[in-house]
XYZ file of C-alpha atoms in Angstrom:
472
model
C 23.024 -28.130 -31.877
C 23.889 -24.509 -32.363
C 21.683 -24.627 -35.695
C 18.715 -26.108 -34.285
C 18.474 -24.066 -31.418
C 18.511 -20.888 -33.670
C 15.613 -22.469 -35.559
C 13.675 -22.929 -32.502
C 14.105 -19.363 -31.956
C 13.467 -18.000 -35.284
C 10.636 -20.959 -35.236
C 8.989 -19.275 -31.766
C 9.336 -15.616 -32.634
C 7.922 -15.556 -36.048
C 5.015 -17.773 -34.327
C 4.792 -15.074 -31.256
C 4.843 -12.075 -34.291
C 2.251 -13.166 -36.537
C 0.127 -14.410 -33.169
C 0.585 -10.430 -32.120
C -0.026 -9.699 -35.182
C -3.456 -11.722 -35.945
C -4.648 -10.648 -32.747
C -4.314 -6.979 -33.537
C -5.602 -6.917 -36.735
C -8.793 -8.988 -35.493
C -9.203 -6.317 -32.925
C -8.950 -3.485 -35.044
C -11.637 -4.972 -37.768
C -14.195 -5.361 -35.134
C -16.980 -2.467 -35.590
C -19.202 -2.022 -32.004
C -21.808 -0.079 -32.329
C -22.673 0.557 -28.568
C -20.732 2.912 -26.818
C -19.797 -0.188 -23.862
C -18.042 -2.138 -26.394
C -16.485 0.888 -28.505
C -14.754 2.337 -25.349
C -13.545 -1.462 -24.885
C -11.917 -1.544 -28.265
C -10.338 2.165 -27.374
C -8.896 0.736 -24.406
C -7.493 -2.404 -26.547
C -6.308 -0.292 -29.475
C -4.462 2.535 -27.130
C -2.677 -0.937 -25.550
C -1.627 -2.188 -28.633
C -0.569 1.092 -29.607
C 1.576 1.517 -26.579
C 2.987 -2.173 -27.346
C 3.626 -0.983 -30.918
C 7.200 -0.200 -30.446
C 8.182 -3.315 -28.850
C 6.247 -5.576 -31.582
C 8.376 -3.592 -34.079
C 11.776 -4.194 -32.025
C 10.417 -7.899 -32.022
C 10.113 -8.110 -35.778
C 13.528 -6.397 -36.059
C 14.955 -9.415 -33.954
C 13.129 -12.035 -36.082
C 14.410 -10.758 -39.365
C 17.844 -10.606 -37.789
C 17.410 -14.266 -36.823
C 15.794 -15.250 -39.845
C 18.817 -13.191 -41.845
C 21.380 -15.489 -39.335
C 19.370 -19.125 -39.962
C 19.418 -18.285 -43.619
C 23.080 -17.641 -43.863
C 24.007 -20.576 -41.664
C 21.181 -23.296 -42.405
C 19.516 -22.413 -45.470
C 17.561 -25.751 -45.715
C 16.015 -24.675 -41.940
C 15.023 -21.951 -43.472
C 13.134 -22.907 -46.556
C 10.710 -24.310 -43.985
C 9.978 -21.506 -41.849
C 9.806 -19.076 -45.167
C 6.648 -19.307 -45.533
C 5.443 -17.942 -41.882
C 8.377 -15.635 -42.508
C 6.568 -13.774 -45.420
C 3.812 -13.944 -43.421
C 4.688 -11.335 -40.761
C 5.296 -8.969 -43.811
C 1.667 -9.749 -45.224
C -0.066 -9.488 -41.938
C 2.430 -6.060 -40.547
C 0.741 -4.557 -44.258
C -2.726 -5.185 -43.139
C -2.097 -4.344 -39.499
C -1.756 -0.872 -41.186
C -4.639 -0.850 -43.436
C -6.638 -1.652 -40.129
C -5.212 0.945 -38.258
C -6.256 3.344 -40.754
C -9.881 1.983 -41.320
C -10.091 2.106 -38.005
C -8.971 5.466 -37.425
C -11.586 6.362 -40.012
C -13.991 4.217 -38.151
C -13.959 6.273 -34.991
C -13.681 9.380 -36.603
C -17.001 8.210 -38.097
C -18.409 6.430 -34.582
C -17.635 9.876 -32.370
C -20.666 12.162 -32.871
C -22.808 9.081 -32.805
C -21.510 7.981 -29.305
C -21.548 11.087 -28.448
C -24.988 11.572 -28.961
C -25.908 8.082 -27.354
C -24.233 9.633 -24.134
C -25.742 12.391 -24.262
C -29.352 11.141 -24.200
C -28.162 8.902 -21.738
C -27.310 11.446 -19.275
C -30.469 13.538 -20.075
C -32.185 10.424 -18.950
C -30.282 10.227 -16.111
C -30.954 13.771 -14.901
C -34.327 13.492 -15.579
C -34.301 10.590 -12.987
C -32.463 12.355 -10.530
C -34.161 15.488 -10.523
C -37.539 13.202 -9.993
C -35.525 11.636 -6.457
C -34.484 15.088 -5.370
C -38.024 16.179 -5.697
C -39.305 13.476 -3.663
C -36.469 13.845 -1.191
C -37.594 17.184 -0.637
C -40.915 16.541 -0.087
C -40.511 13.269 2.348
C -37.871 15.778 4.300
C -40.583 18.880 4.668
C -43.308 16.045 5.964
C -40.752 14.368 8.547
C -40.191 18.213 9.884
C -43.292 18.973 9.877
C -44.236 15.625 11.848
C -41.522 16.046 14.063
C -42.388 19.990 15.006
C -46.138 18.399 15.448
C -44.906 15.800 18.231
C -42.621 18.285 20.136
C -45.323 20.455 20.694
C -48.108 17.689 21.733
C -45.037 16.559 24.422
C -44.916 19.508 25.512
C -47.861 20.306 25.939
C -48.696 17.153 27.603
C -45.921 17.826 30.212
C -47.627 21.522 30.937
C -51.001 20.263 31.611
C -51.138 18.546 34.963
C -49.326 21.705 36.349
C -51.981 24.157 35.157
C -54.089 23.573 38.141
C -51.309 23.887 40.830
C -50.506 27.376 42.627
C -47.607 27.962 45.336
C -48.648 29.099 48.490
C -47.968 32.698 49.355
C -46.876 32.426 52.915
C -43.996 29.153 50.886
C -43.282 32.361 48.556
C -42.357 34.622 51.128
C -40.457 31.865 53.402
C -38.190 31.237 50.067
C -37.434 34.429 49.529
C -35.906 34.765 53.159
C -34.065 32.214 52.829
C -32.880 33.295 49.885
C -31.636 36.526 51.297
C -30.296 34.906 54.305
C -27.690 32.788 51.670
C -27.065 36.431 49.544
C -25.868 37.837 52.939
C -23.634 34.598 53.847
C -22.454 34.742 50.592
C -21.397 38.586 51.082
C -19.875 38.000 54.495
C -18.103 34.945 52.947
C -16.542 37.238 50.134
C -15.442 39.762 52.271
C -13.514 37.204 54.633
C -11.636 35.619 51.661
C -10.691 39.479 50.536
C -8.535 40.257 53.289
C -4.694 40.955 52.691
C -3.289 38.720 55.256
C -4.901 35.470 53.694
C -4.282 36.645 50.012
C -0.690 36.749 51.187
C -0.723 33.735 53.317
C -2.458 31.844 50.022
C 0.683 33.744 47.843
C 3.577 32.403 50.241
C 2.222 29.250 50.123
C 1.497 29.079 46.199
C 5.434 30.434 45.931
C 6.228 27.317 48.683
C 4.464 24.590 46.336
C 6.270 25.207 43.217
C 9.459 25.685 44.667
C 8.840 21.744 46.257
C 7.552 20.895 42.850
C 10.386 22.127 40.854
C 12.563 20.913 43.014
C 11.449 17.315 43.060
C 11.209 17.238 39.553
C 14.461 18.029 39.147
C 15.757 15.351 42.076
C 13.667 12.522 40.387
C 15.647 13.669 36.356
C 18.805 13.709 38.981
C 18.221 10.332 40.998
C 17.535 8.507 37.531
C 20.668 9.380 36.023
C 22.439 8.833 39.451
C 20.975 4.844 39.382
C 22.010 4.328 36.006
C 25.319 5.946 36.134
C 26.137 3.819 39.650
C 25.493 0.731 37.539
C 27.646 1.621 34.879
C 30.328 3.180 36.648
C 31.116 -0.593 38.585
C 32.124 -2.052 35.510
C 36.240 -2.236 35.711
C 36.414 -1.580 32.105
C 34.764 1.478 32.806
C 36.984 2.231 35.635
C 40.288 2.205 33.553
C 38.984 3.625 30.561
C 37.568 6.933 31.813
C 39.318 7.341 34.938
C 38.599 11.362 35.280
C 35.039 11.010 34.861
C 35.145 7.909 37.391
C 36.492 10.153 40.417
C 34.371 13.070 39.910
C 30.815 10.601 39.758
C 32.860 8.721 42.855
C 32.744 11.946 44.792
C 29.362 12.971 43.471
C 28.078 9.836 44.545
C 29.303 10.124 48.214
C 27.512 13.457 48.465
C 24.551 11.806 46.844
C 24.248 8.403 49.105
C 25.000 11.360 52.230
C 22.263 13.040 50.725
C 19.574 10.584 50.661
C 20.551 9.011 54.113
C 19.873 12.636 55.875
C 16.584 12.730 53.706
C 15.607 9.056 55.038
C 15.817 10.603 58.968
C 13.777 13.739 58.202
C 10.208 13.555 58.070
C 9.605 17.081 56.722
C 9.632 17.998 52.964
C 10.379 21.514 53.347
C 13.345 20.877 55.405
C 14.343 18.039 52.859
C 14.229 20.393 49.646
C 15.790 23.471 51.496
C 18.504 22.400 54.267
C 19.043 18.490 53.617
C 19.443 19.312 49.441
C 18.734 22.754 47.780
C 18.201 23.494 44.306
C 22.195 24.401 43.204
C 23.250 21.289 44.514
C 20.607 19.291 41.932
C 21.364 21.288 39.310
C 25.275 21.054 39.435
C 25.212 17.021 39.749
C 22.302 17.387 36.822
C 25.351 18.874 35.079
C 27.983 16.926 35.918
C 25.878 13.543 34.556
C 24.806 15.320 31.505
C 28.968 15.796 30.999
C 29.360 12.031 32.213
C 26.846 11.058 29.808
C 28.982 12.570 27.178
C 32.582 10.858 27.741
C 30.712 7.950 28.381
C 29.141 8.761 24.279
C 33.319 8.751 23.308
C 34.097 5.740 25.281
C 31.466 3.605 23.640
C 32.662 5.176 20.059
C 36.188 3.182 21.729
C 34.147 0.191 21.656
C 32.509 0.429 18.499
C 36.124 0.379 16.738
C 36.932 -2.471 17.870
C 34.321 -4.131 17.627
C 32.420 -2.779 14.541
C 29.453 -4.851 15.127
C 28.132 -2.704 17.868
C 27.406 -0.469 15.304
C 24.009 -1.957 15.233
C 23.339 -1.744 18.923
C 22.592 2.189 20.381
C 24.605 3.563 23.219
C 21.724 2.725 26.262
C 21.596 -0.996 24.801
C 25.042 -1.366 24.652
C 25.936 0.415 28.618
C 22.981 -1.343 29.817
C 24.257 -4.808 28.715
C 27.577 -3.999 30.015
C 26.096 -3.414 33.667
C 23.652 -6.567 33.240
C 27.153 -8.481 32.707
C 28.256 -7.179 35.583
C 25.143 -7.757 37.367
C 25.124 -10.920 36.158
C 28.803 -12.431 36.863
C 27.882 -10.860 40.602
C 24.762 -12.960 41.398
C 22.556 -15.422 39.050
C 19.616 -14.238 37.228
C 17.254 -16.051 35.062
C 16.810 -13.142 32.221
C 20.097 -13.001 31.531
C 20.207 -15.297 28.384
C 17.062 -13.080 26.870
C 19.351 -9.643 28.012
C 22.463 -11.157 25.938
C 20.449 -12.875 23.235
C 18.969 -9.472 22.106
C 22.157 -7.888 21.696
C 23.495 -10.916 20.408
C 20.827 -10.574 17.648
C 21.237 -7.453 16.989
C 24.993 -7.886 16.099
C 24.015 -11.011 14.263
C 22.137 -10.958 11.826
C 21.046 -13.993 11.433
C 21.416 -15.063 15.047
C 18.089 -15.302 16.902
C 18.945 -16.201 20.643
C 21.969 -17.919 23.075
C 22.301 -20.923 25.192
C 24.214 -20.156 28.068
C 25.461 -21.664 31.398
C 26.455 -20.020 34.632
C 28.697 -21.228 36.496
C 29.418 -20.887 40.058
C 32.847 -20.443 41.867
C 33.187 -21.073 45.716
C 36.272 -18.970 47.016
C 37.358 -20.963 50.274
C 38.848 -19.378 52.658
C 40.915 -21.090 55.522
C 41.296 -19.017 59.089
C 42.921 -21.829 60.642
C 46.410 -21.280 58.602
C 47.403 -17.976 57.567
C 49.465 -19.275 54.568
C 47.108 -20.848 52.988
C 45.451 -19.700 50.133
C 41.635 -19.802 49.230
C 41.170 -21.801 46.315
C 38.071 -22.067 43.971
C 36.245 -25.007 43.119
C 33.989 -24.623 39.785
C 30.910 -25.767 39.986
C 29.287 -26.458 36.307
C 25.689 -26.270 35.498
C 23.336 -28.160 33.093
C 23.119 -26.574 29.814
C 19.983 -24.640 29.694
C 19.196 -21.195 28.441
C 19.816 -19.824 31.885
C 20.767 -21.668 34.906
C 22.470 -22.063 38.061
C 23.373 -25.105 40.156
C 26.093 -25.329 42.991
C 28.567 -27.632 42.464
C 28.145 -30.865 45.020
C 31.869 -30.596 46.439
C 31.548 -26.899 46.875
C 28.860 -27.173 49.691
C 30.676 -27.991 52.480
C 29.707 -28.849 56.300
C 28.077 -26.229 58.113
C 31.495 -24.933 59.918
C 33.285 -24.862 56.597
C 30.559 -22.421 55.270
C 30.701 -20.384 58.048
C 34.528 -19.226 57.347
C 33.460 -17.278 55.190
C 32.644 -18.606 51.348
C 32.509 -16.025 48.295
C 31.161 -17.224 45.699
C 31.318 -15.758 42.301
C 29.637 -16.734 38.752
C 30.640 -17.243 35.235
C 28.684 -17.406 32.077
C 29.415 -19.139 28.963
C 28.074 -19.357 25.469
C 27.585 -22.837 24.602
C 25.136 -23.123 21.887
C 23.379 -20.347 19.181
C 19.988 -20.470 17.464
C 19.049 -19.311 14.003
C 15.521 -18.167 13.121
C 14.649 -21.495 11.687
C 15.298 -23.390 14.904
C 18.793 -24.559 13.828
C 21.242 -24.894 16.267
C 24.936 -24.512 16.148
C 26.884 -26.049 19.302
C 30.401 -24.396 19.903
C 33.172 -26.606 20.351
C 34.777 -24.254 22.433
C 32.228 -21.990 25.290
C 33.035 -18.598 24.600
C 32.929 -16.928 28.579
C 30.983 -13.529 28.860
C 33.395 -10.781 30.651
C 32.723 -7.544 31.491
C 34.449 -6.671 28.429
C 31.605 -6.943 25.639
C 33.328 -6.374 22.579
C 36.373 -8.806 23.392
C 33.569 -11.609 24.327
C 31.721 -10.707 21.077
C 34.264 -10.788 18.691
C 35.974 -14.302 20.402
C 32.229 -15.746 19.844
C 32.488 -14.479 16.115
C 35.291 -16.570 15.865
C 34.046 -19.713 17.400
C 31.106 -19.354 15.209
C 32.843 -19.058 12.138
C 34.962 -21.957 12.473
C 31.922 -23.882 13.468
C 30.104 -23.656 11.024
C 33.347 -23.626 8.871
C 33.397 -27.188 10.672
C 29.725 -28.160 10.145
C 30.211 -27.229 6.619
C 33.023 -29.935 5.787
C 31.244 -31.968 7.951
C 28.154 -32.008 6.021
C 29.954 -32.061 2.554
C 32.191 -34.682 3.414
C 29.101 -36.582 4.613
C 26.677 -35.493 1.690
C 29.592 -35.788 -0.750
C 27.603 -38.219 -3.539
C 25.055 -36.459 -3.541
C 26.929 -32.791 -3.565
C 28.625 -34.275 -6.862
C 25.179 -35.171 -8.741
C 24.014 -31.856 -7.680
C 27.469 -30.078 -9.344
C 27.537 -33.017 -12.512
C 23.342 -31.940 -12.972
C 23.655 -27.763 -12.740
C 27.015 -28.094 -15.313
């Protein structure tokens, strides 16, 4: 087998040689006498020439082969001697084409030359007639154009040739006109006194001092909203405790703050008395610092859960509030808030089923021993959903004790980009911890799909054999 498969080799490259070969050769003894086709054999021969060294290495490798099928199966190779020889014959006149054609072109130059250059003379010719008549349809269409301008404008002067103003509407006009010069005067010497110049200053001063200082409050008050969010997560809480009092405090003054602005009606006592400008800038300050340890405390995160590598610092703070947000009260974005960070530290992962599930605390007045207890309440499985549980209602004076509920969420089911669907054996249940939800559902994912996998293979196992017996 090993013998006939080097003869089908040494078969197919001495038939791929002398085919390169013959084709080169045939190119090279064409002789064009136009200059379209003799630039088309240029292009052909500067090809082949760039080929040239590969066609060479290609010979090399056929002799080699040629030198191994003789050694081995010298019977193979009496047949294929012939073709064998032939490369040799037809690499010798390859050469002696190259060099008649060499001589060819050498020969062919001054006459294409000249053919070009009574082509372009021809063409020049041509073009010089166009620009000539160019320039003379361009001095007509002025001179046109100039002609019908003036017999417009003419026509537009005629009818007022016969009509004269009235001397006694002439001298009325010109009153009037000096009565506005003079309320014009008066008007400019009002607006030049000192007293409104420096009115018009104190107020200019007042304006920007409100505007700078509301631009700064509205940078400030968007921090503050964001930061409020963040800073009720209890990881948060115990991880940067420091940086929790200070925006605690800051936040007191803040909420203070805005409650004394709500009762005033006046914006200059709002941006000078209720808040001033030192006060903005210093809580500015303290969230840029906040901002900061909150940078270090998501680099925390990021170690132990390297995946949130892929997600940046707002994405991954402002799914850690919406978790928070979301365990608090039931919202139908959730699932599309989780499934894009999800995705992002997934690669292949495109969104997440999930369930919330609501917990009634009850709460029993009547006996101060007793304890409130929590009934779950599961929902259907849909991408985002919430549904009371039917013994958690209650009668109208049990719901009046006092019932807090609280919600859950749990990954049931993720999606691939191809609409496949993996179902978890086990829910993995979103806390306001992401990375310790994230990596739990990296687990559950990899062991099912470790399951699906010897599902499918112990299922598919005849035909997973044919497939291994056919590729060995």
């Amino acid at each position: 087998m090993a013998h006939q498969l080097l003869t089908d080799l040494t078969t197919q490259g001495i038939l791929q040689c002398v085919t390169a070969l013959k084709d080169a050769v045939t190119i090279m003894d064409e002789r064009p006498q136009t200059t379209e086709a003799f630039c088309e054999q240029r292009r052909c021969i500067r090809t082949l020439s760039e080929n040239e060294k590969l066609l060479l290495q290609e010979i090399r490798m056929v002799e080699d082969a040629y030198k191994a099928l003789r050694s081995n199966c010298p019977a193979a190779a009496s047949d294929c001697v012939g073709q064998f020889n032939l490369i040799h014959a037809l690499q010798a006149k390859y050469n002696l084409s190259f060099q008649a054609n060499v001589k060819f072109s050498k020969k062919m130059l001054p006459v294409i030359g000249q053919q070009v250059a009574q082509a372009l003379q021809k063409f020049t010719a041509q073009c010089k007639r166009i620009l000539n008549a160019l320039e003379t349809n361009v001095t007509v269409r002025n001179s046109q154009t100039f002609i019908t301008g003036k017999a417009d404008f003419e026509s537009k002067l005629n009818p007022l040739l016969g009509l004269q103003l009235d001397p006694v509407v002439v001298d009325d006009l010109l009153a009037a006109l000096d009565n506005d010069l003079m309320q014009v005067q008066c008007l400019m010497q009002l607006t030049s006194q000192p007293l409104l110049y420096q009115a018009l200053a104190t107020w200019s001063n007042e304006i920007n001092y409100i505007q700078d200082t509301l631009e700064l409050w509205v940078a400030a008050q968007h921090d503050w909203v964001k930061l409020d969010r963040i800073f009720q997560l209890p990881d948060i809480q115990q991880s940067v405790r420091h940086a929790n009092v200070e925006f605690q405090v800051l936040s007191r003054k803040w909420k203070a703050m805005m409650k004394g602005v709500r009762t005033n009606t006046l914006i200059q006592h709002c941006v000078r008395e209720v808040t001033n400008r030192t006060f903005l800038g210093d809580a500015k300050a303290l969230f840029e610092r906040l901002w900061k340890q909150l940078v270090l405390f998501l680099h925390e995160k990021r170690r132990e859960f390297p995946r949130f590598n892929f997600v940046s610092d707002r994405e991954l703070l402002a799914i850690m509030a919406g978790t928070t947000l979301s365990l608090s009260q039931p919202c139908h974005d959730n699932a599309g808030a989780l499934s894009v960070v999800v995705s992002k530290c997934f690669e292949h992962v495109c969104r997440i089923s999930v369930e919330t599930i609501q917990h009634i605390v009850k709460s029993q007045p009547a006996s101060p021993q007793s304890k409130p207890t929590t009934l779950p309440s599961p929902t259907k499985p849909t991408a985002a959903s919430t549904r009371q549980h039917p013994h958690a209602m209650g009668s109208p004076e049990e719901s009046s004790f006092g019932d807090a509920p609280t919600y859950s969420i749990e990954v049931f089911a993720v999606h691939g980009q191809h609409d496949e669907t993996i179902s978890l054996n086990n829910s993995v249940k979103i806390t306001q911890r992401p990375e310790g939800w994230m990596k739990e559902l990296a687990k559950v994912l990899r062991r099912a799909m470790k399951e699906n996998l010897r599902h499918l293979m112990a299922e598919y196992s005849d035909l997973l054999q044919y497939y291994l017996h056919d590729k060995s």
